[in-house]
mmCIF file of C-alpha atoms and ligand atoms in Angstrom:
data_model
loop_
_atom_site.group_PDB
_atom_site.id
_atom_site.type_symbol
_atom_site.label_atom_id
_atom_site.label_comp_id
_atom_site.label_asym_id
_atom_site.label_seq_id
_atom_site.Cartn_x
_atom_site.Cartn_y
_atom_site.Cartn_z
ATOM 1 C CA MET A 767 57.912 108.649 132.387
ATOM 2 C CA ALA A 768 58.033 110.685 129.304
ATOM 3 C CA THR A 769 59.048 109.656 125.271
ATOM 4 C CA LEU A 770 61.881 111.048 124.291
ATOM 5 C CA ILE A 771 62.109 112.691 120.525
ATOM 6 C CA THR A 772 65.759 113.214 118.704
ATOM 7 C CA THR A 773 65.433 115.572 115.732
ATOM 8 C CA ASP A 774 67.061 118.808 114.242
ATOM 9 C CA ARG A 775 65.992 121.661 111.250
ATOM 10 C CA ARG A 776 69.749 120.707 110.747
ATOM 11 C CA LEU A 777 68.686 117.119 109.168
ATOM 12 C CA LEU A 778 66.813 119.047 106.546
ATOM 13 C CA ALA A 779 70.214 120.075 105.295
ATOM 14 C CA HIS A 780 70.164 116.337 102.993
ATOM 15 C CA ASP A 781 69.064 116.903 99.654
ATOM 16 C CA PRO A 782 69.795 114.493 97.340
ATOM 17 C CA GLY A 783 68.046 116.269 94.755
ATOM 18 C CA GLN A 784 64.943 117.698 93.154
ATOM 19 C CA GLY A 785 62.676 115.321 92.235
ATOM 20 C CA HIS A 786 64.348 112.169 94.121
ATOM 21 C CA PRO A 787 61.326 110.848 96.840
ATOM 22 C CA GLU A 788 63.709 110.830 100.238
ATOM 23 C CA SER A 789 63.452 114.855 100.421
ATOM 24 C CA PRO A 790 63.487 117.035 103.338
ATOM 25 C CA ALA A 791 60.356 117.717 102.907
ATOM 26 C CA ARG A 792 59.594 113.903 104.710
ATOM 27 C CA LEU A 793 61.271 115.336 108.123
ATOM 28 C CA ALA A 794 59.718 119.311 107.586
ATOM 29 C CA ALA A 795 55.985 116.449 107.636
ATOM 30 C CA VAL A 796 56.252 115.378 110.250
ATOM 31 C CA LEU A 797 58.375 118.132 112.120
ATOM 32 C CA ALA A 798 55.257 119.778 110.766
ATOM 33 C CA ASP A 799 52.364 118.053 112.340
ATOM 34 C CA LEU A 800 54.143 118.026 116.052
ATOM 35 C CA GLU A 801 54.049 121.650 116.077
ATOM 36 C CA ARG A 802 50.586 121.875 114.588
ATOM 37 C CA ALA A 803 49.750 119.929 117.901
ATOM 38 C CA PRO A 804 52.273 118.600 120.535
ATOM 39 C CA PRO A 805 52.066 115.431 121.648
ATOM 40 C CA ALA A 806 51.673 114.283 125.154
ATOM 41 C CA GLY A 807 54.690 113.359 127.512
ATOM 42 C CA VAL A 808 56.497 113.783 124.776
ATOM 43 C CA VAL A 809 60.686 115.358 125.645
ATOM 44 C CA LEU A 810 62.150 117.002 122.495
ATOM 45 C CA GLU A 811 66.264 117.072 122.719
ATOM 46 C CA ALA A 812 68.476 117.924 119.440
ATOM 47 C CA PRO A 813 71.441 115.935 119.054
ATOM 48 C CA ARG A 814 75.232 116.057 119.085
ATOM 49 C CA PRO A 815 76.907 114.349 116.309
ATOM 50 C CA ALA A 816 78.124 111.202 115.953
ATOM 51 C CA THR A 817 81.531 110.696 116.927
ATOM 52 C CA GLU A 818 84.504 109.313 115.038
ATOM 53 C CA ALA A 819 85.185 106.205 117.322
ATOM 54 C CA GLU A 820 80.752 105.715 116.769
ATOM 55 C CA ILE A 821 80.854 105.613 113.703
ATOM 56 C CA GLU A 822 83.918 103.758 112.843
ATOM 57 C CA ALA A 823 82.490 100.440 115.648
ATOM 58 C CA VAL A 824 80.481 100.034 112.296
ATOM 59 C CA HIS A 825 81.784 101.710 109.736
ATOM 60 C CA SER A 826 86.034 101.622 108.004
ATOM 61 C CA ARG A 827 87.968 104.477 108.566
ATOM 62 C CA PRO A 828 88.101 104.571 105.198
ATOM 63 C CA TYR A 829 84.218 104.893 104.424
ATOM 64 C CA ARG A 830 84.118 107.805 106.782
ATOM 65 C CA THR A 831 86.983 110.225 105.719
ATOM 66 C CA SER A 832 86.122 109.444 101.915
ATOM 67 C CA LEU A 833 82.119 111.079 102.964
ATOM 68 C CA GLN A 834 83.900 113.211 105.594
ATOM 69 C CA ALA A 835 85.792 114.493 102.452
ATOM 70 C CA LEU A 836 82.301 115.307 100.563
ATOM 71 C CA ALA A 837 81.714 117.639 103.350
ATOM 72 C CA GLY A 838 80.101 120.879 101.533
ATOM 73 C CA ARG A 839 80.067 119.360 98.496
ATOM 74 C CA ARG A 840 77.631 118.008 95.945
ATOM 75 C CA ALA A 841 78.172 114.125 94.734
ATOM 76 C CA ARG A 842 77.258 111.292 93.153
ATOM 77 C CA LEU A 843 77.688 108.130 96.004
ATOM 78 C CA ASP A 844 75.309 105.496 93.825
ATOM 79 C CA GLN A 845 72.585 105.615 91.100
ATOM 80 C CA ASP A 846 70.172 106.598 93.554
ATOM 81 C CA THR A 847 71.519 107.744 96.809
ATOM 82 C CA ALA A 848 73.529 111.573 96.678
ATOM 83 C CA MET A 849 75.117 114.299 99.210
ATOM 84 C CA SER A 850 74.448 117.746 98.886
ATOM 85 C CA GLU A 851 76.313 120.583 100.579
ATOM 86 C CA GLY A 852 75.177 119.874 103.800
ATOM 87 C CA SER A 853 74.683 115.651 104.156
ATOM 88 C CA TRP A 854 78.088 115.029 105.578
ATOM 89 C CA ASP A 855 76.982 116.746 108.806
ATOM 90 C CA ALA A 856 73.296 115.614 108.741
ATOM 91 C CA ALA A 857 74.401 112.359 108.392
ATOM 92 C CA CYS A 858 76.332 112.417 111.488
ATOM 93 C CA LEU A 859 73.943 114.708 113.242
ATOM 94 C CA ALA A 860 71.188 111.828 112.717
ATOM 95 C CA ALA A 861 73.701 109.180 113.624
ATOM 96 C CA GLY A 862 73.759 111.305 116.497
ATOM 97 C CA ALA A 863 70.565 111.180 117.404
ATOM 98 C CA ALA A 864 70.195 106.866 117.404
ATOM 99 C CA VAL A 865 72.788 107.393 119.715
ATOM 100 C CA GLY A 866 71.192 109.052 121.726
ATOM 101 C CA ALA A 867 67.607 108.585 121.378
ATOM 102 C CA VAL A 868 69.546 105.244 123.239
ATOM 103 C CA GLU A 869 71.453 106.495 125.610
ATOM 104 C CA GLY A 870 68.291 108.006 126.670
ATOM 105 C CA VAL A 871 66.315 104.819 127.340
ATOM 106 C CA TRP A 872 69.332 102.652 128.681
ATOM 107 C CA SER A 873 69.774 105.868 131.567
ATOM 108 C CA GLY A 874 66.054 105.325 132.316
ATOM 109 C CA ARG A 875 66.036 109.254 131.981
ATOM 110 C CA VAL A 876 62.678 108.217 129.348
ATOM 111 C CA GLN A 877 61.191 105.495 128.336
ATOM 112 C CA ASN A 878 61.598 105.095 124.962
ATOM 113 C CA ALA A 879 62.498 107.370 121.916
ATOM 114 C CA PHE A 880 61.884 107.779 118.695
ATOM 115 C CA ALA A 881 64.519 109.220 116.667
ATOM 116 C CA LEU A 882 63.285 111.390 113.797
ATOM 117 C CA VAL A 883 66.012 111.239 111.518
ATOM 118 C CA ARG A 884 67.059 111.595 108.209
ATOM 119 C CA PRO A 885 68.750 110.718 105.996
ATOM 120 C CA PRO A 886 68.231 106.821 106.626
ATOM 121 C CA GLY A 887 70.291 104.212 107.583
ATOM 122 C CA HIS A 888 70.012 100.795 107.229
ATOM 123 C CA HIS A 889 70.852 99.628 103.261
ATOM 124 C CA ALA A 890 74.121 100.832 104.243
ATOM 125 C CA GLU A 891 76.972 99.090 104.070
ATOM 126 C CA PRO A 892 80.308 98.731 106.137
ATOM 127 C CA ALA A 893 82.270 100.614 102.886
ATOM 128 C CA ARG A 894 79.526 101.846 101.421
ATOM 129 C CA ALA A 895 76.604 103.940 100.952
ATOM 130 C CA MET A 896 73.314 103.120 99.604
ATOM 131 C CA GLY A 897 69.562 103.421 98.024
ATOM 132 C CA PHE A 898 69.812 106.712 100.160
ATOM 133 C CA CYS A 899 71.279 105.591 103.218
ATOM 134 C CA LEU A 900 74.862 107.183 104.242
ATOM 135 C CA LEU A 901 75.682 105.420 107.852
ATOM 136 C CA ASN A 902 73.882 102.553 109.513
ATOM 137 C CA ASN A 903 72.192 104.648 111.754
ATOM 138 C CA ALA A 904 70.300 101.920 113.878
ATOM 139 C CA ALA A 905 74.028 100.202 113.148
ATOM 140 C CA ILE A 906 75.935 102.756 114.872
ATOM 141 C CA ALA A 907 72.916 102.906 117.731
ATOM 142 C CA ALA A 908 73.957 98.948 118.676
ATOM 143 C CA GLU A 909 76.811 99.413 118.965
ATOM 144 C CA ALA A 910 76.378 102.013 121.535
ATOM 145 C CA ALA A 911 73.468 99.839 123.018
ATOM 146 C CA ARG A 912 76.377 97.039 123.518
ATOM 147 C CA ARG A 913 79.263 99.451 124.926
ATOM 148 C CA ALA A 914 76.712 101.049 127.513
ATOM 149 C CA GLY A 915 76.242 97.077 128.509
ATOM 150 C CA ALA A 916 73.765 95.717 126.348
ATOM 151 C CA ALA A 917 74.152 92.478 125.718
ATOM 152 C CA ARG A 918 72.023 91.838 123.387
ATOM 153 C CA VAL A 919 70.466 94.057 121.119
ATOM 154 C CA LEU A 920 67.836 93.212 119.058
ATOM 155 C CA ILE A 921 67.072 95.107 115.706
ATOM 156 C CA LEU A 922 63.665 94.810 114.476
ATOM 157 C CA ASP A 923 63.312 96.455 110.740
ATOM 158 C CA TRP A 924 59.699 96.999 109.595
ATOM 159 C CA ASP A 925 60.610 99.041 106.650
ATOM 160 C CA VAL A 926 59.389 97.644 102.921
ATOM 161 C CA HIS A 927 63.128 97.383 102.257
ATOM 162 C CA HIS A 928 65.199 94.096 103.309
ATOM 163 C CA GLY A 929 67.631 96.214 105.569
ATOM 164 C CA ASN A 930 70.677 94.512 103.550
ATOM 165 C CA GLY A 931 73.610 96.876 105.706
ATOM 166 C CA THR A 932 71.785 95.921 109.187
ATOM 167 C CA GLN A 933 72.243 91.965 107.952
ATOM 168 C CA ASN A 934 75.540 92.035 106.820
ATOM 169 C CA ILE A 935 77.049 94.704 110.047
ATOM 170 C CA PHE A 936 75.495 91.535 112.442
ATOM 171 C CA ALA A 937 75.508 88.372 109.932
ATOM 172 C CA ALA A 938 78.476 86.378 112.038
ATOM 173 C CA ARG A 939 76.979 87.619 115.720
ATOM 174 C CA PRO A 940 74.598 86.157 118.017
ATOM 175 C CA ASP A 941 75.158 89.055 120.606
ATOM 176 C CA VAL A 942 72.717 91.662 118.218
ATOM 177 C CA LEU A 943 69.769 89.782 116.726
ATOM 178 C CA TYR A 944 68.933 91.145 113.435
ATOM 179 C CA ALA A 945 64.851 90.211 112.926
ATOM 180 C CA SER A 946 63.116 92.171 109.561
ATOM 181 C CA VAL A 947 59.520 92.133 107.562
ATOM 182 C CA HIS A 948 59.188 92.937 103.854
ATOM 183 C CA GLN A 949 58.888 92.804 100.410
ATOM 184 C CA TYR A 950 61.261 90.642 98.818
ATOM 185 C CA PRO A 951 61.759 89.667 95.395
ATOM 186 C CA PHE A 952 62.263 93.724 96.088
ATOM 187 C CA TYR A 953 64.708 96.341 95.777
ATOM 188 C CA PRO A 954 67.994 95.785 97.569
ATOM 189 C CA GLY A 955 67.873 91.836 96.275
ATOM 190 C CA THR A 956 68.137 90.664 100.281
ATOM 191 C CA GLY A 957 66.364 89.394 102.443
ATOM 192 C CA ALA A 958 65.504 85.793 101.108
ATOM 193 C CA ASN A 959 63.464 83.732 104.549
ATOM 194 C CA ASP A 960 66.876 81.147 103.476
ATOM 195 C CA GLU A 961 69.169 83.978 104.736
ATOM 196 C CA VAL A 962 69.618 83.357 108.766
ATOM 197 C CA GLY A 963 73.222 84.849 109.167
ATOM 198 C CA SER A 964 76.701 83.192 109.377
ATOM 199 C CA GLY A 965 79.687 81.618 111.917
ATOM 200 C CA ALA A 966 78.556 81.941 115.747
ATOM 201 C CA GLY A 967 75.527 84.688 114.495
ATOM 202 C CA LYS A 968 73.871 81.825 112.511
ATOM 203 C CA GLY A 969 69.793 81.906 113.073
ATOM 204 C CA PHE A 970 70.535 85.284 114.405
ATOM 205 C CA THR A 971 69.243 86.978 111.035
ATOM 206 C CA VAL A 972 65.403 85.793 110.808
ATOM 207 C CA ASN A 973 63.745 87.616 107.030
ATOM 208 C CA CYS A 974 60.161 87.604 106.237
ATOM 209 C CA GLY A 975 60.291 88.286 102.413
ATOM 210 C CA LEU A 976 56.422 89.053 101.820
ATOM 211 C CA PRO A 977 54.934 89.562 98.312
ATOM 212 C CA GLY A 978 53.181 93.722 97.658
ATOM 213 C CA GLY A 979 49.734 93.408 98.358
ATOM 214 C CA GLN A 980 50.176 92.275 102.468
ATOM 215 C CA ASP A 981 48.079 95.006 104.790
ATOM 216 C CA ASP A 982 48.148 94.555 108.037
ATOM 217 C CA ALA A 983 46.352 91.177 109.344
ATOM 218 C CA ASP A 984 48.831 89.581 107.353
ATOM 219 C CA TYR A 985 51.785 91.444 108.827
ATOM 220 C CA GLY A 986 50.072 91.070 112.679
ATOM 221 C CA VAL A 987 50.920 86.828 111.851
ATOM 222 C CA VAL A 988 54.542 87.311 110.748
ATOM 223 C CA PHE A 989 54.616 89.347 113.977
ATOM 224 C CA HIS A 990 52.839 87.255 115.936
ATOM 225 C CA ASP A 991 54.158 83.699 114.571
ATOM 226 C CA LEU A 992 57.536 84.166 114.010
ATOM 227 C CA LEU A 993 58.767 87.660 114.794
ATOM 228 C CA LEU A 994 57.619 88.004 118.742
ATOM 229 C CA PRO A 995 58.684 84.475 119.068
ATOM 230 C CA ALA A 996 62.351 85.162 117.364
ATOM 231 C CA ALA A 997 62.061 88.122 119.381
ATOM 232 C CA ARG A 998 60.900 86.314 123.168
ATOM 233 C CA ALA A 999 63.839 83.867 122.584
ATOM 234 C CA PHE A 1000 66.724 85.716 122.049
ATOM 235 C CA ALA A 1001 65.209 88.335 125.380
ATOM 236 C CA PRO A 1002 67.513 91.080 124.363
ATOM 237 C CA ASP A 1003 68.512 93.866 127.057
ATOM 238 C CA LEU A 1004 67.449 96.659 124.416
ATOM 239 C CA VAL A 1005 65.044 96.860 121.370
ATOM 240 C CA ILE A 1006 65.740 98.764 118.552
ATOM 241 C CA VAL A 1007 63.032 98.977 115.190
ATOM 242 C CA SER A 1008 64.282 100.396 111.978
ATOM 243 C CA ALA A 1009 61.129 101.958 111.095
ATOM 244 C CA GLY A 1010 59.707 102.329 107.985
ATOM 245 C CA PHE A 1011 57.113 103.554 107.030
ATOM 246 C CA ASP A 1012 57.403 102.841 103.341
ATOM 247 C CA PRO A 1013 54.449 99.782 103.941
ATOM 248 C CA HIS A 1014 51.808 102.381 104.415
ATOM 249 C CA GLU A 1015 49.313 101.529 101.565
ATOM 250 C CA ARG A 1016 50.082 104.770 100.457
ATOM 251 C CA ASP A 1017 53.548 104.553 99.911
ATOM 252 C CA PRO A 1018 54.872 105.432 96.146
ATOM 253 C CA LEU A 1019 57.651 102.833 95.647
ATOM 254 C CA ALA A 1020 56.874 99.968 97.036
ATOM 255 C CA ASP A 1021 52.623 97.924 97.313
ATOM 256 C CA MET A 1022 52.058 96.636 100.426
ATOM 257 C CA GLN A 1023 49.204 97.743 102.267
ATOM 258 C CA VAL A 1024 49.634 99.160 105.664
ATOM 259 C CA THR A 1025 47.632 101.421 107.620
ATOM 260 C CA ASP A 1026 48.300 104.033 110.241
ATOM 261 C CA ARG A 1027 47.123 101.203 112.401
ATOM 262 C CA GLY A 1028 48.913 98.910 110.761
ATOM 263 C CA PHE A 1029 51.807 100.451 112.343
ATOM 264 C CA ALA A 1030 49.813 100.793 115.982
ATOM 265 C CA ALA A 1031 49.058 98.224 115.396
ATOM 266 C CA MET A 1032 53.410 97.122 114.977
ATOM 267 C CA CYS A 1033 54.236 99.012 118.167
ATOM 268 C CA SER A 1034 51.825 98.111 120.025
ATOM 269 C CA ALA A 1035 53.584 94.329 119.867
ATOM 270 C CA VAL A 1036 56.723 95.745 119.869
ATOM 271 C CA ALA A 1037 56.600 97.612 123.010
ATOM 272 C CA GLU A 1038 54.799 94.930 124.489
ATOM 273 C CA LEU A 1039 57.688 92.647 123.812
ATOM 274 C CA ALA A 1040 60.207 95.567 125.286
ATOM 275 C CA ASP A 1041 57.655 95.593 128.645
ATOM 276 C CA GLY A 1042 58.626 91.801 128.871
ATOM 277 C CA ALA A 1043 62.230 91.556 128.150
ATOM 278 C CA CYS A 1044 63.574 94.831 129.224
ATOM 279 C CA GLY A 1045 61.462 97.469 131.086
ATOM 280 C CA GLY A 1046 60.127 98.378 128.034
ATOM 281 C CA LYS A 1047 63.359 99.581 127.261
ATOM 282 C CA LEU A 1048 62.387 100.922 123.246
ATOM 283 C CA VAL A 1049 64.178 102.911 120.504
ATOM 284 C CA LEU A 1050 62.180 103.749 116.740
ATOM 285 C CA LEU A 1051 64.381 105.146 114.309
ATOM 286 C CA LEU A 1052 63.124 106.678 111.540
ATOM 287 C CA GLU A 1053 63.445 104.807 108.266
ATOM 288 C CA GLY A 1054 61.588 104.993 104.505
ATOM 289 C CA GLY A 1055 58.427 106.305 103.890
ATOM 290 C CA TYR A 1056 58.461 108.705 101.197
ATOM 291 C CA ASP A 1057 53.820 109.761 101.355
ATOM 292 C CA LEU A 1058 54.190 112.889 102.969
ATOM 293 C CA GLU A 1059 50.690 112.684 104.743
ATOM 294 C CA ALA A 1060 51.123 108.850 105.533
ATOM 295 C CA LEU A 1061 54.708 109.466 107.078
ATOM 296 C CA ALA A 1062 53.256 111.886 109.107
ATOM 297 C CA THR A 1063 50.050 110.554 110.525
ATOM 298 C CA SER A 1064 51.454 106.698 110.544
ATOM 299 C CA VAL A 1065 54.579 109.029 113.102
ATOM 300 C CA ARG A 1066 52.428 110.233 115.056
ATOM 301 C CA ALA A 1067 50.523 107.169 115.958
ATOM 302 C CA CYS A 1068 53.376 104.991 116.615
ATOM 303 C CA LEU A 1069 53.922 107.448 118.989
ATOM 304 C CA GLU A 1070 50.760 107.306 121.067
ATOM 305 C CA VAL A 1071 51.508 103.737 121.441
ATOM 306 C CA LEU A 1072 55.487 104.977 122.774
ATOM 307 C CA GLY A 1073 52.758 107.263 125.393
ATOM 308 C CA GLY A 1074 50.852 103.678 126.156
ATOM 309 C CA ARG A 1075 48.176 103.701 123.729
ATOM 310 C CA ARG A 1076 47.697 100.309 122.316
ATOM 311 C CA GLU A 1077 46.582 98.899 118.720
ATOM 312 C CA SER A 1078 45.696 95.130 117.646
ATOM 313 C CA PHE A 1079 46.254 93.620 114.296
ATOM 314 C CA PRO A 1080 42.541 93.583 112.734
ATOM 315 C CA SER A 1081 42.340 89.770 111.958
ATOM 316 C CA GLY A 1082 41.661 88.214 108.113
ATOM 317 C CA ALA A 1083 44.887 86.654 107.416
ATOM 318 C CA GLY A 1084 45.313 85.667 103.844
ATOM 319 C CA THR A 1085 48.027 82.158 103.081
ATOM 320 C CA VAL A 1086 50.909 84.449 101.873
ATOM 321 C CA ALA A 1087 51.861 84.944 105.137
ATOM 322 C CA PRO A 1088 51.652 82.033 106.658
ATOM 323 C CA ARG A 1089 53.297 80.420 104.086
ATOM 324 C CA ALA A 1090 56.262 83.155 104.765
ATOM 325 C CA VAL A 1091 56.439 81.821 107.706
ATOM 326 C CA ALA A 1092 56.146 78.803 107.744
ATOM 327 C CA ALA A 1093 59.710 78.861 105.131
ATOM 328 C CA THR A 1094 61.229 81.150 107.917
ATOM 329 C CA ARG A 1095 60.767 78.724 110.958
ATOM 330 C CA ALA A 1096 61.827 76.089 108.221
ATOM 331 C CA ALA A 1097 65.387 78.161 107.763
ATOM 332 C CA LEU A 1098 65.290 78.449 111.616
ATOM 333 C CA GLN A 1099 65.119 74.798 112.593
ATOM 334 C CA ALA A 1100 67.193 73.615 109.924
ATOM 335 C CA ALA A 1101 70.345 76.207 111.050
ATOM 336 C CA LYS A 1102 69.225 74.312 114.800
ATOM 337 C CA ARG A 1103 67.993 77.661 115.939
ATOM 338 C CA PRO A 1104 64.401 76.488 115.787
ATOM 339 C CA LEU A 1105 61.878 79.214 117.027
ATOM 340 C CA PRO A 1106 59.160 78.158 120.225
ATOM 341 C CA ALA A 1107 55.732 77.503 119.009
ATOM 342 C CA SER A 1108 53.744 81.488 119.341
HETATM 343 ZN ZN1 ZN B 2000 62.347 101.176 102.393
#
């Protein structure tokens, strides 16, 4: 079965301004690379815009209408988040591409999918734009999956920044597990290892904050000893990945040392998890990643994995990642949701 890519050149119409790292050149670089050498077994599909109901499953109506009212204009929403004339349409298409990827995978029409979208989404809160993000694409996709019949949805977030928006949206819910590995302390400030969710959702948020400098082997420890055991215990019906490529060693915004191989290994780990838990139902959504060349090569590496290639993590982790994993495990234990051994 094929891999679906949902994307659209209309997403390039969102332009937060000259010199902004989240520039249209990011997606343009990915699309140019795919056009130069189209990966085998891939179907491309243009998205429809997300509907009002799909957006309002996550965002408040006043927030949606306030963004919509800015369509066709330039506006600054916070210190680093801005809209251009085409931003509202692009944001609706990005969210729609995320929903379309879920629909393709959930229906069984394709094996897995990658929504190549921008603006990114994981910092967007129910009623606030933040951190380059307007609509929370991953949360909108997870809600669409829930409505389509998925009882439990895993959102695994490997963007180098913590997905504060996604975490908050699902913090009190046991039906969507949010699991993140990210640089910490770092923007946006959330994502400490003892943030494990609240109320009925206690234990259904898993955070692994790491200081900068961690490499492929360190990420391997986090996946094998924390994220994968947590995911398997949750037994998701669908896996969504907030796939940011800013942990890359070449990324200008952060300090991690992940390589293309590391992203292929992370993608292989989630593909194998999805194979075991839910018939391989896996959707990747593009979040950050600000080095154009690293973004294109890492996206390609993940597409190869979606097509069946497998990559492993190298060995040789330091001591920092195991300590972070132990801290998160202790926090989950204290929340009475202990994890099985890896
Ligand atoms: Zn990021």
